[in-house]
Amino acid sequence: MNAQSLAHRGYSQNARTTRTPRGTEYELFARITHRIKASAEAGPKSYPKLVEALSDNQRLWTTLAVDVADKDNELPQELRAQIFYLAEFVQQHTGKVLARKARLAPLLEINAAILRGLGGRRTKP
């Protein structure tokens, strides 16, 4: 291993430890959303990978639902309710997608909207 590789590895580890909770959420959403898209675009042979990515997405949304349901959560009540509603929708819609009774697009759109919010970007009016 050369000095450049060691430096990169060392700085990468420090970058991870200084990440904000919002940055961590952004990274998780981005990674899972990318996996969902990539496996869907890869076709039927990648169906097991799609199922795995959708399962990870459900776990992420379940974690968010538990977090916003906590009475000590500091987000505004209305935002907490909206996030909880989205988590319920994601759970139900994922089941329909896996049963091949619904399209994947709404799940990707929801995750993209969350990414925009976490990244501080607003949609065009």
PDB file of N, CA, C and O in Angstrom, residues 29-79:
ATOM      1  N   PHE A  29     -30.019   7.572   2.323  1.00  0.00           N
ATOM      2  CA  PHE A  29     -31.056   7.692   1.298  1.00  0.00           C
ATOM      3  C   PHE A  29     -30.442   7.620  -0.100  1.00  0.00           C
ATOM      4  O   PHE A  29     -30.984   6.953  -0.982  1.00  0.00           O
ATOM      5  N   ALA A  30     -29.337   8.314  -0.295  1.00  0.00           N
ATOM      6  CA  ALA A  30     -28.695   8.324  -1.617  1.00  0.00           C
ATOM      7  C   ALA A  30     -28.233   6.924  -2.009  1.00  0.00           C
ATOM      8  O   ALA A  30     -28.466   6.477  -3.143  1.00  0.00           O
ATOM      9  N   ARG A  31     -27.601   6.248  -1.093  1.00  0.00           N
ATOM     10  CA  ARG A  31     -27.074   4.912  -1.384  1.00  0.00           C
ATOM     11  C   ARG A  31     -28.212   3.930  -1.695  1.00  0.00           C
ATOM     12  O   ARG A  31     -28.158   3.191  -2.682  1.00  0.00           O
ATOM     13  N   ILE A  32     -29.244   3.936  -0.870  1.00  0.00           N
ATOM     14  CA  ILE A  32     -30.352   3.002  -1.083  1.00  0.00           C
ATOM     15  C   ILE A  32     -31.114   3.338  -2.364  1.00  0.00           C
ATOM     16  O   ILE A  32     -31.462   2.444  -3.144  1.00  0.00           O
ATOM     17  N   THR A  33     -31.365   4.625  -2.601  1.00  0.00           N
ATOM     18  CA  THR A  33     -32.077   5.030  -3.808  1.00  0.00           C
ATOM     19  C   THR A  33     -31.296   4.628  -5.051  1.00  0.00           C
ATOM     20  O   THR A  33     -31.871   4.126  -6.031  1.00  0.00           O
ATOM     21  N   HIS A  34     -29.992   4.819  -5.013  1.00  0.00           N
ATOM     22  CA  HIS A  34     -29.148   4.409  -6.144  1.00  0.00           C
ATOM     23  C   HIS A  34     -29.246   2.899  -6.372  1.00  0.00           C
ATOM     24  O   HIS A  34     -29.361   2.440  -7.520  1.00  0.00           O
ATOM     25  N   ARG A  35     -29.218   2.125  -5.302  1.00  0.00           N
ATOM     26  CA  ARG A  35     -29.308   0.668  -5.435  1.00  0.00           C
ATOM     27  C   ARG A  35     -30.651   0.246  -6.020  1.00  0.00           C
ATOM     28  O   ARG A  35     -30.713  -0.677  -6.842  1.00  0.00           O
ATOM     29  N   ILE A  36     -31.723   0.903  -5.593  1.00  0.00           N
ATOM     30  CA  ILE A  36     -33.050   0.573  -6.135  1.00  0.00           C
ATOM     31  C   ILE A  36     -33.078   0.851  -7.636  1.00  0.00           C
ATOM     32  O   ILE A  36     -33.483   0.003  -8.436  1.00  0.00           O
ATOM     33  N   LYS A  37     -32.613   2.057  -8.011  1.00  0.00           N
ATOM     34  CA  LYS A  37     -32.605   2.426  -9.435  1.00  0.00           C
ATOM     35  C   LYS A  37     -31.750   1.481 -10.261  1.00  0.00           C
ATOM     36  O   LYS A  37     -32.170   1.002 -11.314  1.00  0.00           O
ATOM     37  N   ALA A  38     -30.539   1.234  -9.797  1.00  0.00           N
ATOM     38  CA  ALA A  38     -29.596   0.411 -10.551  1.00  0.00           C
ATOM     39  C   ALA A  38     -30.125  -1.005 -10.745  1.00  0.00           C
ATOM     40  O   ALA A  38     -30.041  -1.563 -11.848  1.00  0.00           O
ATOM     41  N   SER A  39     -30.689  -1.589  -9.703  1.00  0.00           N
ATOM     42  CA  SER A  39     -31.181  -2.954  -9.852  1.00  0.00           C
ATOM     43  C   SER A  39     -32.447  -3.006 -10.709  1.00  0.00           C
ATOM     44  O   SER A  39     -32.646  -3.965 -11.451  1.00  0.00           O
ATOM     45  N   ALA A  40     -33.272  -1.975 -10.645  1.00  0.00           N
ATOM     46  CA  ALA A  40     -34.468  -1.933 -11.497  1.00  0.00           C
ATOM     47  C   ALA A  40     -34.071  -1.785 -12.959  1.00  0.00           C
ATOM     48  O   ALA A  40     -34.667  -2.428 -13.841  1.00  0.00           O
ATOM     49  N   GLU A  41     -33.084  -0.955 -13.220  1.00  0.00           N
ATOM     50  CA  GLU A  41     -32.632  -0.730 -14.598  1.00  0.00           C
ATOM     51  C   GLU A  41     -31.888  -1.926 -15.165  1.00  0.00           C
ATOM     52  O   GLU A  41     -31.827  -2.099 -16.380  1.00  0.00           O
ATOM     53  N   ALA A  42     -31.330  -2.764 -14.308  1.00  0.00           N
ATOM     54  CA  ALA A  42     -30.554  -3.914 -14.764  1.00  0.00           C
ATOM     55  C   ALA A  42     -31.440  -5.046 -15.283  1.00  0.00           C
ATOM     56  O   ALA A  42     -30.947  -5.986 -15.897  1.00  0.00           O
ATOM     57  N   GLY A  43     -32.722  -4.969 -15.026  1.00  0.00           N
ATOM     58  CA  GLY A  43     -33.634  -5.956 -15.577  1.00  0.00           C
ATOM     59  C   GLY A  43     -33.955  -7.104 -14.638  1.00  0.00           C
ATOM     60  O   GLY A  43     -33.545  -7.122 -13.480  1.00  0.00           O
ATOM     61  N   PRO A  44     -34.694  -8.082 -15.164  1.00  0.00           N
ATOM     62  CA  PRO A  44     -35.203  -9.196 -14.350  1.00  0.00           C
ATOM     63  C   PRO A  44     -34.138 -10.009 -13.618  1.00  0.00           C
ATOM     64  O   PRO A  44     -34.389 -10.525 -12.543  1.00  0.00           O
ATOM     65  N   LYS A  45     -32.952 -10.110 -14.190  1.00  0.00           N
ATOM     66  CA  LYS A  45     -31.899 -10.888 -13.532  1.00  0.00           C
ATOM     67  C   LYS A  45     -31.456 -10.267 -12.214  1.00  0.00           C
ATOM     68  O   LYS A  45     -30.907 -10.946 -11.355  1.00  0.00           O
ATOM     69  N   SER A  46     -31.709  -8.972 -12.050  1.00  0.00           N
ATOM     70  CA  SER A  46     -31.321  -8.274 -10.827  1.00  0.00           C
ATOM     71  C   SER A  46     -32.460  -8.170  -9.820  1.00  0.00           C
ATOM     72  O   SER A  46     -32.372  -7.418  -8.860  1.00  0.00           O
ATOM     73  N   TYR A  47     -33.521  -8.946 -10.038  1.00  0.00           N
ATOM     74  CA  TYR A  47     -34.666  -8.878  -9.128  1.00  0.00           C
ATOM     75  C   TYR A  47     -34.274  -9.143  -7.665  1.00  0.00           C
ATOM     76  O   TYR A  47     -34.726  -8.425  -6.779  1.00  0.00           O
ATOM     77  N   PRO A  48     -33.423 -10.133  -7.373  1.00  0.00           N
ATOM     78  CA  PRO A  48     -33.022 -10.338  -5.967  1.00  0.00           C
ATOM     79  C   PRO A  48     -32.344  -9.094  -5.359  1.00  0.00           C
ATOM     80  O   PRO A  48     -32.574  -8.772  -4.199  1.00  0.00           O
ATOM     81  N   LYS A  49     -31.554  -8.395  -6.164  1.00  0.00           N
ATOM     82  CA  LYS A  49     -30.911  -7.176  -5.670  1.00  0.00           C
ATOM     83  C   LYS A  49     -31.937  -6.067  -5.451  1.00  0.00           C
ATOM     84  O   LYS A  49     -31.816  -5.278  -4.525  1.00  0.00           O
ATOM     85  N   LEU A  50     -32.947  -6.023  -6.309  1.00  0.00           N
ATOM     86  CA  LEU A  50     -34.017  -5.049  -6.134  1.00  0.00           C
ATOM     87  C   LEU A  50     -34.771  -5.324  -4.837  1.00  0.00           C
ATOM     88  O   LEU A  50     -35.051  -4.406  -4.066  1.00  0.00           O
ATOM     89  N   VAL A  51     -35.079  -6.577  -4.578  1.00  0.00           N
ATOM     90  CA  VAL A  51     -35.780  -6.951  -3.348  1.00  0.00           C
ATOM     91  C   VAL A  51     -34.951  -6.556  -2.130  1.00  0.00           C
ATOM     92  O   VAL A  51     -35.479  -5.999  -1.161  1.00  0.00           O
ATOM     93  N   GLU A  52     -33.669  -6.797  -2.183  1.00  0.00           N
ATOM     94  CA  GLU A  52     -32.781  -6.435  -1.069  1.00  0.00           C
ATOM     95  C   GLU A  52     -32.752  -4.915  -0.864  1.00  0.00           C
ATOM     96  O   GLU A  52     -32.838  -4.430   0.264  1.00  0.00           O
ATOM     97  N   ALA A  53     -32.647  -4.163  -1.940  1.00  0.00           N
ATOM     98  CA  ALA A  53     -32.618  -2.700  -1.838  1.00  0.00           C
ATOM     99  C   ALA A  53     -33.945  -2.162  -1.309  1.00  0.00           C
ATOM    100  O   ALA A  53     -33.967  -1.245  -0.474  1.00  0.00           O
ATOM    101  N   LEU A  54     -35.045  -2.730  -1.777  1.00  0.00           N
ATOM    102  CA  LEU A  54     -36.355  -2.300  -1.280  1.00  0.00           C
ATOM    103  C   LEU A  54     -36.523  -2.635   0.196  1.00  0.00           C
ATOM    104  O   LEU A  54     -37.107  -1.861   0.958  1.00  0.00           O
ATOM    105  N   SER A  55     -35.999  -3.766   0.612  1.00  0.00           N
ATOM    106  CA  SER A  55     -36.048  -4.145   2.022  1.00  0.00           C
ATOM    107  C   SER A  55     -35.240  -3.161   2.877  1.00  0.00           C
ATOM    108  O   SER A  55     -35.681  -2.743   3.950  1.00  0.00           O
ATOM    109  N   ASP A  56     -34.072  -2.778   2.379  1.00  0.00           N
ATOM    110  CA  ASP A  56     -33.262  -1.786   3.095  1.00  0.00           C
ATOM    111  C   ASP A  56     -33.986  -0.447   3.161  1.00  0.00           C
ATOM    112  O   ASP A  56     -33.926   0.252   4.174  1.00  0.00           O
ATOM    113  N   ASN A  57     -34.686  -0.096   2.087  1.00  0.00           N
ATOM    114  CA  ASN A  57     -35.451   1.146   2.067  1.00  0.00           C
ATOM    115  C   ASN A  57     -36.571   1.086   3.116  1.00  0.00           C
ATOM    116  O   ASN A  57     -36.802   2.059   3.843  1.00  0.00           O
ATOM    117  N   GLN A  58     -37.233  -0.045   3.212  1.00  0.00           N
ATOM    118  CA  GLN A  58     -38.279  -0.198   4.225  1.00  0.00           C
ATOM    119  C   GLN A  58     -37.707  -0.062   5.634  1.00  0.00           C
ATOM    120  O   GLN A  58     -38.306   0.585   6.489  1.00  0.00           O
ATOM    121  N   ARG A  59     -36.549  -0.656   5.870  1.00  0.00           N
ATOM    122  CA  ARG A  59     -35.913  -0.544   7.197  1.00  0.00           C
ATOM    123  C   ARG A  59     -35.570   0.898   7.522  1.00  0.00           C
ATOM    124  O   ARG A  59     -35.758   1.360   8.648  1.00  0.00           O
ATOM    125  N   LEU A  60     -35.069   1.622   6.522  1.00  0.00           N
ATOM    126  CA  LEU A  60     -34.738   3.029   6.726  1.00  0.00           C
ATOM    127  C   LEU A  60     -35.986   3.815   7.095  1.00  0.00           C
ATOM    128  O   LEU A  60     -35.988   4.610   8.043  1.00  0.00           O
ATOM    129  N   TRP A  61     -37.065   3.602   6.359  1.00  0.00           N
ATOM    130  CA  TRP A  61     -38.305   4.320   6.637  1.00  0.00           C
ATOM    131  C   TRP A  61     -38.916   3.901   7.977  1.00  0.00           C
ATOM    132  O   TRP A  61     -39.504   4.721   8.677  1.00  0.00           O
ATOM    133  N   THR A  62     -38.768   2.641   8.353  1.00  0.00           N
ATOM    134  CA  THR A  62     -39.248   2.196   9.664  1.00  0.00           C
ATOM    135  C   THR A  62     -38.480   2.911  10.770  1.00  0.00           C
ATOM    136  O   THR A  62     -39.070   3.367  11.758  1.00  0.00           O
ATOM    137  N   THR A  63     -37.190   3.047  10.590  1.00  0.00           N
ATOM    138  CA  THR A  63     -36.365   3.761  11.571  1.00  0.00           C
ATOM    139  C   THR A  63     -36.809   5.208  11.690  1.00  0.00           C
ATOM    140  O   THR A  63     -36.922   5.750  12.800  1.00  0.00           O
ATOM    141  N   LEU A  64     -37.084   5.846  10.551  1.00  0.00           N
ATOM    142  CA  LEU A  64     -37.567   7.230  10.580  1.00  0.00           C
ATOM    143  C   LEU A  64     -38.916   7.324  11.290  1.00  0.00           C
ATOM    144  O   LEU A  64     -39.141   8.256  12.080  1.00  0.00           O
ATOM    145  N   ALA A  65     -39.810   6.377  11.026  1.00  0.00           N
ATOM    146  CA  ALA A  65     -41.133   6.394  11.661  1.00  0.00           C
ATOM    147  C   ALA A  65     -41.009   6.266  13.175  1.00  0.00           C
ATOM    148  O   ALA A  65     -41.674   6.993  13.926  1.00  0.00           O
ATOM    149  N   VAL A  66     -40.151   5.380  13.622  1.00  0.00           N
ATOM    150  CA  VAL A  66     -39.939   5.208  15.063  1.00  0.00           C
ATOM    151  C   VAL A  66     -39.368   6.492  15.657  1.00  0.00           C
ATOM    152  O   VAL A  66     -39.792   6.943  16.731  1.00  0.00           O
ATOM    153  N   ASP A  67     -38.432   7.102  14.938  1.00  0.00           N
ATOM    154  CA  ASP A  67     -37.800   8.329  15.424  1.00  0.00           C
ATOM    155  C   ASP A  67     -38.806   9.475  15.545  1.00  0.00           C
ATOM    156  O   ASP A  67     -38.832  10.178  16.554  1.00  0.00           O
ATOM    157  N   VAL A  68     -39.649   9.671  14.538  1.00  0.00           N
ATOM    158  CA  VAL A  68     -40.590  10.799  14.601  1.00  0.00           C
ATOM    159  C   VAL A  68     -41.759  10.510  15.534  1.00  0.00           C
ATOM    160  O   VAL A  68     -42.449  11.433  15.965  1.00  0.00           O
ATOM    161  N   ALA A  69     -41.984   9.251  15.872  1.00  0.00           N
ATOM    162  CA  ALA A  69     -43.044   8.915  16.823  1.00  0.00           C
ATOM    163  C   ALA A  69     -42.603   9.151  18.271  1.00  0.00           C
ATOM    164  O   ALA A  69     -43.442   9.230  19.166  1.00  0.00           O
ATOM    165  N   ASP A  70     -41.303   9.293  18.471  1.00  0.00           N
ATOM    166  CA  ASP A  70     -40.768   9.532  19.815  1.00  0.00           C
ATOM    167  C   ASP A  70     -41.200  10.909  20.310  1.00  0.00           C
ATOM    168  O   ASP A  70     -41.026  11.912  19.616  1.00  0.00           O
ATOM    169  N   LYS A  71     -41.754  10.971  21.504  1.00  0.00           N
ATOM    170  CA  LYS A  71     -42.242  12.243  22.059  1.00  0.00           C
ATOM    171  C   LYS A  71     -41.123  13.259  22.237  1.00  0.00           C
ATOM    172  O   LYS A  71     -41.372  14.458  22.296  1.00  0.00           O
ATOM    173  N   ASP A  72     -39.885  12.808  22.308  1.00  0.00           N
ATOM    174  CA  ASP A  72     -38.750  13.717  22.498  1.00  0.00           C
ATOM    175  C   ASP A  72     -38.166  14.228  21.180  1.00  0.00           C
ATOM    176  O   ASP A  72     -37.204  14.992  21.185  1.00  0.00           O
ATOM    177  N   ASN A  73     -38.728  13.775  20.056  1.00  0.00           N
ATOM    178  CA  ASN A  73     -38.248  14.255  18.764  1.00  0.00           C
ATOM    179  C   ASN A  73     -38.527  15.754  18.656  1.00  0.00           C
ATOM    180  O   ASN A  73     -39.617  16.222  18.956  1.00  0.00           O
ATOM    181  N   GLU A  74     -37.530  16.511  18.217  1.00  0.00           N
ATOM    182  CA  GLU A  74     -37.626  17.969  18.205  1.00  0.00           C
ATOM    183  C   GLU A  74     -38.144  18.564  16.902  1.00  0.00           C
ATOM    184  O   GLU A  74     -38.276  19.773  16.798  1.00  0.00           O
ATOM    185  N   LEU A  75     -38.452  17.729  15.921  1.00  0.00           N
ATOM    186  CA  LEU A  75     -39.024  18.259  14.682  1.00  0.00           C
ATOM    187  C   LEU A  75     -40.427  18.796  14.964  1.00  0.00           C
ATOM    188  O   LEU A  75     -41.103  18.319  15.880  1.00  0.00           O
ATOM    189  N   PRO A  76     -40.877  19.759  14.159  1.00  0.00           N
ATOM    190  CA  PRO A  76     -42.251  20.248  14.333  1.00  0.00           C
ATOM    191  C   PRO A  76     -43.258  19.103  14.160  1.00  0.00           C
ATOM    192  O   PRO A  76     -43.066  18.208  13.321  1.00  0.00           O
ATOM    193  N   GLN A  77     -44.325  19.148  14.928  1.00  0.00           N
ATOM    194  CA  GLN A  77     -45.335  18.084  14.930  1.00  0.00           C
ATOM    195  C   GLN A  77     -45.868  17.793  13.531  1.00  0.00           C
ATOM    196  O   GLN A  77     -46.030  16.640  13.148  1.00  0.00           O
ATOM    197  N   GLU A  78     -46.136  18.833  12.751  1.00  0.00           N
ATOM    198  CA  GLU A  78     -46.678  18.628  11.402  1.00  0.00           C
ATOM    199  C   GLU A  78     -45.694  17.867  10.513  1.00  0.00           C
ATOM    200  O   GLU A  78     -46.077  16.957   9.777  1.00  0.00           O
ATOM    201  N   LEU A  79     -44.426  18.214  10.590  1.00  0.00           N
ATOM    202  CA  LEU A  79     -43.405  17.524   9.802  1.00  0.00           C
ATOM    203  C   LEU A  79     -43.268  16.075  10.261  1.00  0.00           C
ATOM    204  O   LEU A  79     -43.143  15.166   9.436  1.00  0.00           O
TER     205      LEU A  79
END
